[in-house]
PDB file of C-alpha atoms in Angstrom:
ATOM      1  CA  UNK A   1     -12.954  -1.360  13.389  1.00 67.00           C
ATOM      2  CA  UNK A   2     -11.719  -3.963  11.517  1.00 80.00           C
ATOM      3  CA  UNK A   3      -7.705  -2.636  11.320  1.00 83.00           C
ATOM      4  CA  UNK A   4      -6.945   0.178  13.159  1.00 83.00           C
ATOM      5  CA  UNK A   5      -3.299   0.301  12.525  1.00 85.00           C
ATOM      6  CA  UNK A   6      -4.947   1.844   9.023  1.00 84.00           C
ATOM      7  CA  UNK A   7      -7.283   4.101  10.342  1.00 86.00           C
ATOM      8  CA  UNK A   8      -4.103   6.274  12.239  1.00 88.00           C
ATOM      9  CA  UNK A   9      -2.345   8.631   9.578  1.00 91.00           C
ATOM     10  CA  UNK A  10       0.880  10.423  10.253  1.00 95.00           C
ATOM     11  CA  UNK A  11       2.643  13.106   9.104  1.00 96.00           C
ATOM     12  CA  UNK A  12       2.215  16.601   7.849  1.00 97.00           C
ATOM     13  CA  UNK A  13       4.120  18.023   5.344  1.00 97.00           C
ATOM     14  CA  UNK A  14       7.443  19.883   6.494  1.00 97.00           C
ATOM     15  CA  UNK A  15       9.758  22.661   4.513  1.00 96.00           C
ATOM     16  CA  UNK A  16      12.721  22.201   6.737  1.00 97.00           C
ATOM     17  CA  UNK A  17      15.238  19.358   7.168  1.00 98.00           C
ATOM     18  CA  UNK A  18      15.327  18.498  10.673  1.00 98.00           C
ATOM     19  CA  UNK A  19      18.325  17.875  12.677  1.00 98.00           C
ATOM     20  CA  UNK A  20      17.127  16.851  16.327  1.00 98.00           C
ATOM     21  CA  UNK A  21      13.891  16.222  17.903  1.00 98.00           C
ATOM     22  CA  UNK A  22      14.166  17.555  21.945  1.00 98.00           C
ATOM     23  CA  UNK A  23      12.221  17.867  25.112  1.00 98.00           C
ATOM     24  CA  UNK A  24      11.874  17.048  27.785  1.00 97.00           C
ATOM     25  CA  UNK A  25      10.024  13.950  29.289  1.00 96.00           C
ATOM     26  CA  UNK A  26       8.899  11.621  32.692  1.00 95.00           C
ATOM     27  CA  UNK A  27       7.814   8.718  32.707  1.00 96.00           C
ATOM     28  CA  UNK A  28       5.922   6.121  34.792  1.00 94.00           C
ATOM     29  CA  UNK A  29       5.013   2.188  34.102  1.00 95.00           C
ATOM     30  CA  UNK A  30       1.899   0.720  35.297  1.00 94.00           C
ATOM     31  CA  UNK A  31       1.895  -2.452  37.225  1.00 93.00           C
ATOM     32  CA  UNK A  32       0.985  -5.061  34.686  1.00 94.00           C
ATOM     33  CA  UNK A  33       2.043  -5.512  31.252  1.00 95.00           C
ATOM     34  CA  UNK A  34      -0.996  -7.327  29.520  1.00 94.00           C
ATOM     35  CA  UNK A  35      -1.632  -8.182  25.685  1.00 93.00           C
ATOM     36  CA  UNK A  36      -4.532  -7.659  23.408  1.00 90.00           C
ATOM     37  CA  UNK A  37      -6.377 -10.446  25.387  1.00 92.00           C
ATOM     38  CA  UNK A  38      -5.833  -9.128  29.115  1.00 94.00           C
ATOM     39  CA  UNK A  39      -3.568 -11.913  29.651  1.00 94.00           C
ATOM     40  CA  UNK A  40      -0.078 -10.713  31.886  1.00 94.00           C
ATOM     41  CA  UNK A  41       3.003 -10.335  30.147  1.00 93.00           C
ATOM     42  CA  UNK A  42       6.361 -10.997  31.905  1.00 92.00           C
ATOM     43  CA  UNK A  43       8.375  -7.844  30.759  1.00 91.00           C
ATOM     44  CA  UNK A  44       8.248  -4.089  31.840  1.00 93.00           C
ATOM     45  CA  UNK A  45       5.996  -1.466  30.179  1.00 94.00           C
ATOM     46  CA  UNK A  46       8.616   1.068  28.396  1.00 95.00           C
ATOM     47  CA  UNK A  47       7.266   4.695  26.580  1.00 96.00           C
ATOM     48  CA  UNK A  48       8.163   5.270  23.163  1.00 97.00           C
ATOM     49  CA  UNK A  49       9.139   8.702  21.270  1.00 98.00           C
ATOM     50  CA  UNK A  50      10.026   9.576  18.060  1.00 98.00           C
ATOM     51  CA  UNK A  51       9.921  11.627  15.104  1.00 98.00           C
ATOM     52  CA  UNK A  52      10.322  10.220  11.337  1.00 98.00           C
ATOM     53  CA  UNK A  53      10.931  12.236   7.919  1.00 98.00           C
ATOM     54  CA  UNK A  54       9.840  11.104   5.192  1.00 98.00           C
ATOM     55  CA  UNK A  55       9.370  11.481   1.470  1.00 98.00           C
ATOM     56  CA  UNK A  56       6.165  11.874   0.770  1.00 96.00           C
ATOM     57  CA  UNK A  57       6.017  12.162  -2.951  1.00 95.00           C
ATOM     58  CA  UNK A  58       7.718   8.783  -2.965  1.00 96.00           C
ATOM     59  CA  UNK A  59       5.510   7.431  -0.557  1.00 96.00           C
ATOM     60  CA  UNK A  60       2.272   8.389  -3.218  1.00 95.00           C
ATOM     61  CA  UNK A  61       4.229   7.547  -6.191  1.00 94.00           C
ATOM     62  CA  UNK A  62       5.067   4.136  -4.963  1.00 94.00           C
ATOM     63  CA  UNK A  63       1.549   3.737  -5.339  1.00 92.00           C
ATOM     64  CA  UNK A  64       0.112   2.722  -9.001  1.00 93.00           C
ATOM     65  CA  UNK A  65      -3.392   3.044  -8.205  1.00 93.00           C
ATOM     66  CA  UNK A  66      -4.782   6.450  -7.921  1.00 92.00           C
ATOM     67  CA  UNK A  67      -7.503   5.967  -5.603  1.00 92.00           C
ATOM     68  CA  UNK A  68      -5.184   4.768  -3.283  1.00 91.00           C
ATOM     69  CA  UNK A  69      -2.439   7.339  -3.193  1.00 93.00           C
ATOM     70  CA  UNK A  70      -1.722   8.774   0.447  1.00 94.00           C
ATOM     71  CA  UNK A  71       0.594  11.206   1.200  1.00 95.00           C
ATOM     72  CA  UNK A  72       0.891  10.077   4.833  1.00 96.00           C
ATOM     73  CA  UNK A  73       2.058   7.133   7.255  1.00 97.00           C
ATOM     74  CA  UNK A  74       0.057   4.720   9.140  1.00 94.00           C
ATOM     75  CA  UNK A  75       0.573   1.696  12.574  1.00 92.00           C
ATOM     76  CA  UNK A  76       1.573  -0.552   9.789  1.00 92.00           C
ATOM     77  CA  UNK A  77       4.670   1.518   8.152  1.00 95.00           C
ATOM     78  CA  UNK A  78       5.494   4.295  10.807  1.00 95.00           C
ATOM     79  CA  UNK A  79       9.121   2.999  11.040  1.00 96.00           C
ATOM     80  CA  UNK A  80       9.907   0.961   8.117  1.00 96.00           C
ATOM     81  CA  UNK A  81       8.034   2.401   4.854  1.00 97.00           C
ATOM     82  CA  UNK A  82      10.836   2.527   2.014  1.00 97.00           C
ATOM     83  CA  UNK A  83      10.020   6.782   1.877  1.00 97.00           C
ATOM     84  CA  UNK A  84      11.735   7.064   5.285  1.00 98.00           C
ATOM     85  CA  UNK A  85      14.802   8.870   5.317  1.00 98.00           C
ATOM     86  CA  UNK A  86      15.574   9.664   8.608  1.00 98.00           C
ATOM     87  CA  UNK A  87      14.490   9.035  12.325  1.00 98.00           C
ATOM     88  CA  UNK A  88      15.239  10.026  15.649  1.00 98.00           C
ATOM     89  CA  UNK A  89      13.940   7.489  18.405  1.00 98.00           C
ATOM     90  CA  UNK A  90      14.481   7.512  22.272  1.00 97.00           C
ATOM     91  CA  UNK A  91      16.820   4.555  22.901  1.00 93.00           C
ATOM     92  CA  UNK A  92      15.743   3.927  26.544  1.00 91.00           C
ATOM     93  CA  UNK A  93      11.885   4.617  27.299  1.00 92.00           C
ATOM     94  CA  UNK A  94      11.983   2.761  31.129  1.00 90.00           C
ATOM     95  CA  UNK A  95      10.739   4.660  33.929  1.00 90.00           C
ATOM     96  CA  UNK A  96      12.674   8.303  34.584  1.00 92.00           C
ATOM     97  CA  UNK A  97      14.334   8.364  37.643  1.00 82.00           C
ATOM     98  CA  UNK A  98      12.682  11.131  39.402  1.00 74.00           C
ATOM     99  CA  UNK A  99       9.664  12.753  39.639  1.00 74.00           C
ATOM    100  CA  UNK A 100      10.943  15.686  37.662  1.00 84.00           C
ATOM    101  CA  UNK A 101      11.625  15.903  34.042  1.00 93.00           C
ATOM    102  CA  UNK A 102      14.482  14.663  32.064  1.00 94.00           C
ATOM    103  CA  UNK A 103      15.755  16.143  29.033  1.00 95.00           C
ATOM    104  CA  UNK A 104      16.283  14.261  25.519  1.00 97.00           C
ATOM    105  CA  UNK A 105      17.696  15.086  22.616  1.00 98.00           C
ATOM    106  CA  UNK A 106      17.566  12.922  19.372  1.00 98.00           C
ATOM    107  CA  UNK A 107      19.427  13.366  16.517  1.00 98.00           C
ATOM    108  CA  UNK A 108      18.004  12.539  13.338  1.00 98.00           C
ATOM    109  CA  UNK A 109      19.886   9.816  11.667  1.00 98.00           C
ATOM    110  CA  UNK A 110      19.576  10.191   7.951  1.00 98.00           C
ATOM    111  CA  UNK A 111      19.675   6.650   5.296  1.00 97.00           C
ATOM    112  CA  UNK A 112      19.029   8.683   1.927  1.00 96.00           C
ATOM    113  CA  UNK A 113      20.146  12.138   0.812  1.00 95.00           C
ATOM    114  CA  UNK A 114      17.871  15.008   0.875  1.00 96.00           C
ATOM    115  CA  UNK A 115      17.724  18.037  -0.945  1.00 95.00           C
ATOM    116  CA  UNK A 116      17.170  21.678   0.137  1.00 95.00           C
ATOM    117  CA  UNK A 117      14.928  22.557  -2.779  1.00 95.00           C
ATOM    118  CA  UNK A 118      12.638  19.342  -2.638  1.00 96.00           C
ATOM    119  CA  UNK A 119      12.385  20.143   1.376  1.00 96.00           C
ATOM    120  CA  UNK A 120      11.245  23.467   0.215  1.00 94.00           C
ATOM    121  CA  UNK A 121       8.831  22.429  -2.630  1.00 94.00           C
ATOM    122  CA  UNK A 122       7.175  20.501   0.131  1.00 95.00           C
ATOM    123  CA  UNK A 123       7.897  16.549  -0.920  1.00 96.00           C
ATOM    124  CA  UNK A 124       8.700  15.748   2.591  1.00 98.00           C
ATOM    125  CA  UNK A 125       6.578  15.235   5.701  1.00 98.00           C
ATOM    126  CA  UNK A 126       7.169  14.781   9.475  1.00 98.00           C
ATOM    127  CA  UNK A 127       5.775  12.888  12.184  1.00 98.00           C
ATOM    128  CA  UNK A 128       6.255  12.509  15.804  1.00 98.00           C
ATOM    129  CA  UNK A 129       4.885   9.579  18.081  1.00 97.00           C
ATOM    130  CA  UNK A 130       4.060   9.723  21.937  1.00 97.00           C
ATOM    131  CA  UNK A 131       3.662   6.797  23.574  1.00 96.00           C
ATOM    132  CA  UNK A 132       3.397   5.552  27.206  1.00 96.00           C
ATOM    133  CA  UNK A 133       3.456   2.001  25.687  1.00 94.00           C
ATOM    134  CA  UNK A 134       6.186   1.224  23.355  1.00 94.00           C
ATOM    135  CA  UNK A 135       4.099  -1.698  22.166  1.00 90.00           C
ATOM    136  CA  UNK A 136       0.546   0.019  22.273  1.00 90.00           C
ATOM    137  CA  UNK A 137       0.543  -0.674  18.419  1.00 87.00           C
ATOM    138  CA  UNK A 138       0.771  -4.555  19.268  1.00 85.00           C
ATOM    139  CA  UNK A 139      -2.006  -3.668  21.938  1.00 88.00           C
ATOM    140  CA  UNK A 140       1.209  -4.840  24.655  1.00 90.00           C
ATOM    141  CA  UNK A 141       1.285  -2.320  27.436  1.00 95.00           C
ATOM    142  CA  UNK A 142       0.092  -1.476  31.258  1.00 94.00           C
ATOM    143  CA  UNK A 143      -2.995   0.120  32.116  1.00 95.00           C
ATOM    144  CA  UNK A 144      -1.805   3.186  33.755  1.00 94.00           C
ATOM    145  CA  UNK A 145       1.302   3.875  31.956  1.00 96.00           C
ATOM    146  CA  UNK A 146       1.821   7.605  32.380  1.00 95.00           C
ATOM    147  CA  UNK A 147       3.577   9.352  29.789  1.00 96.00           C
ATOM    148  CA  UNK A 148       4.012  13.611  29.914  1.00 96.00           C
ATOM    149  CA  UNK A 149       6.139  15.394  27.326  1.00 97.00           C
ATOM    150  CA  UNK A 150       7.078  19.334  27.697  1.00 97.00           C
ATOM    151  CA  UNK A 151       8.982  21.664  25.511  1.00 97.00           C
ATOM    152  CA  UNK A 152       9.494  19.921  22.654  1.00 97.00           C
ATOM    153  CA  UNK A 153      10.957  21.191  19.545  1.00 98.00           C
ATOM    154  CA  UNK A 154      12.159  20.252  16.256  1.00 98.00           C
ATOM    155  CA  UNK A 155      16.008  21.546  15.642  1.00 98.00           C
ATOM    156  CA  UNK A 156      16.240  22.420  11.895  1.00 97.00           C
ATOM    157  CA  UNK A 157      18.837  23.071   9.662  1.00 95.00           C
ATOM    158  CA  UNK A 158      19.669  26.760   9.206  1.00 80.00           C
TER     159      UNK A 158
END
């Protein structure tokens, strides 16, 4: 695979406007933060967990060439694509304190105005991103990094 930051496609399409993204959460580093060559890397593993909202009729009408329309996000735009309107990201992903779970709750922080009817005619999408290596996309992280999510649930807007 030749660019696999491509080959990963997120978001489905959503009819609601979300307001927070909760759960609850632990969280373990491994030992050894490597990069995409094995090599050590002097810094801490942290997890990573968010959800973004986006436009998705934007996102396929921002592209002029049929055959490459795509109504969904991949590793290269997740968090920046010009369609995003709103995320809501863990701040602090380092290791949770105790061995039991610790609640989050992340408000979605909106940068463009969005519409109740185009929510409900289905021009948005959502997607939400797990992982026990905030820099997995970067292949930067620690074999063994343990990441285990429970509960979780979108908060809409009535």
């Amino acid at each position: 695979m030749t660019d696999p930051l491509s080959a990963t496609q997120f978001g489905l399409p959503f009819n609601q406007i979300p307001l927070v993204l909760e759960g609850y959460y632990k969280y373990s580093p491994g030992a050894t933060v490597t990069d995409e060559n094995m090599k050590p890397v002097n810094t801490k593993d942290s997890c990573d967990i968010y959800a973004v909202f986006y436009n998705r009729k934007q996102l396929m009408d921002s592209e002029p060439d049929p055959k490459k329309k795509v109504s969904y996000l991949t590793g290269h735009n997740i968090l920046k694509d010009p369609s995003i309107v709103a995320i809501a990201r863990l701040e602090n992903g380092g290791a949770t304190a105790t061995n039991g779970f610790v609640k989050f709750t992340l408000p979605f922080k909106y940068t463009a105005k969005v519409t109740d009817a185009d929510v409900a005619n289905l021009d948005y999408s959502i997607a939400i991103v797990m992982s026990s290596s905030k820099y997995g996309d970067n292949f930067i992280g620690a074999v063994g990094s343990k990441l285990t999510v429970d509960d979780l649930k979108i908060v809409t807007k009535k």
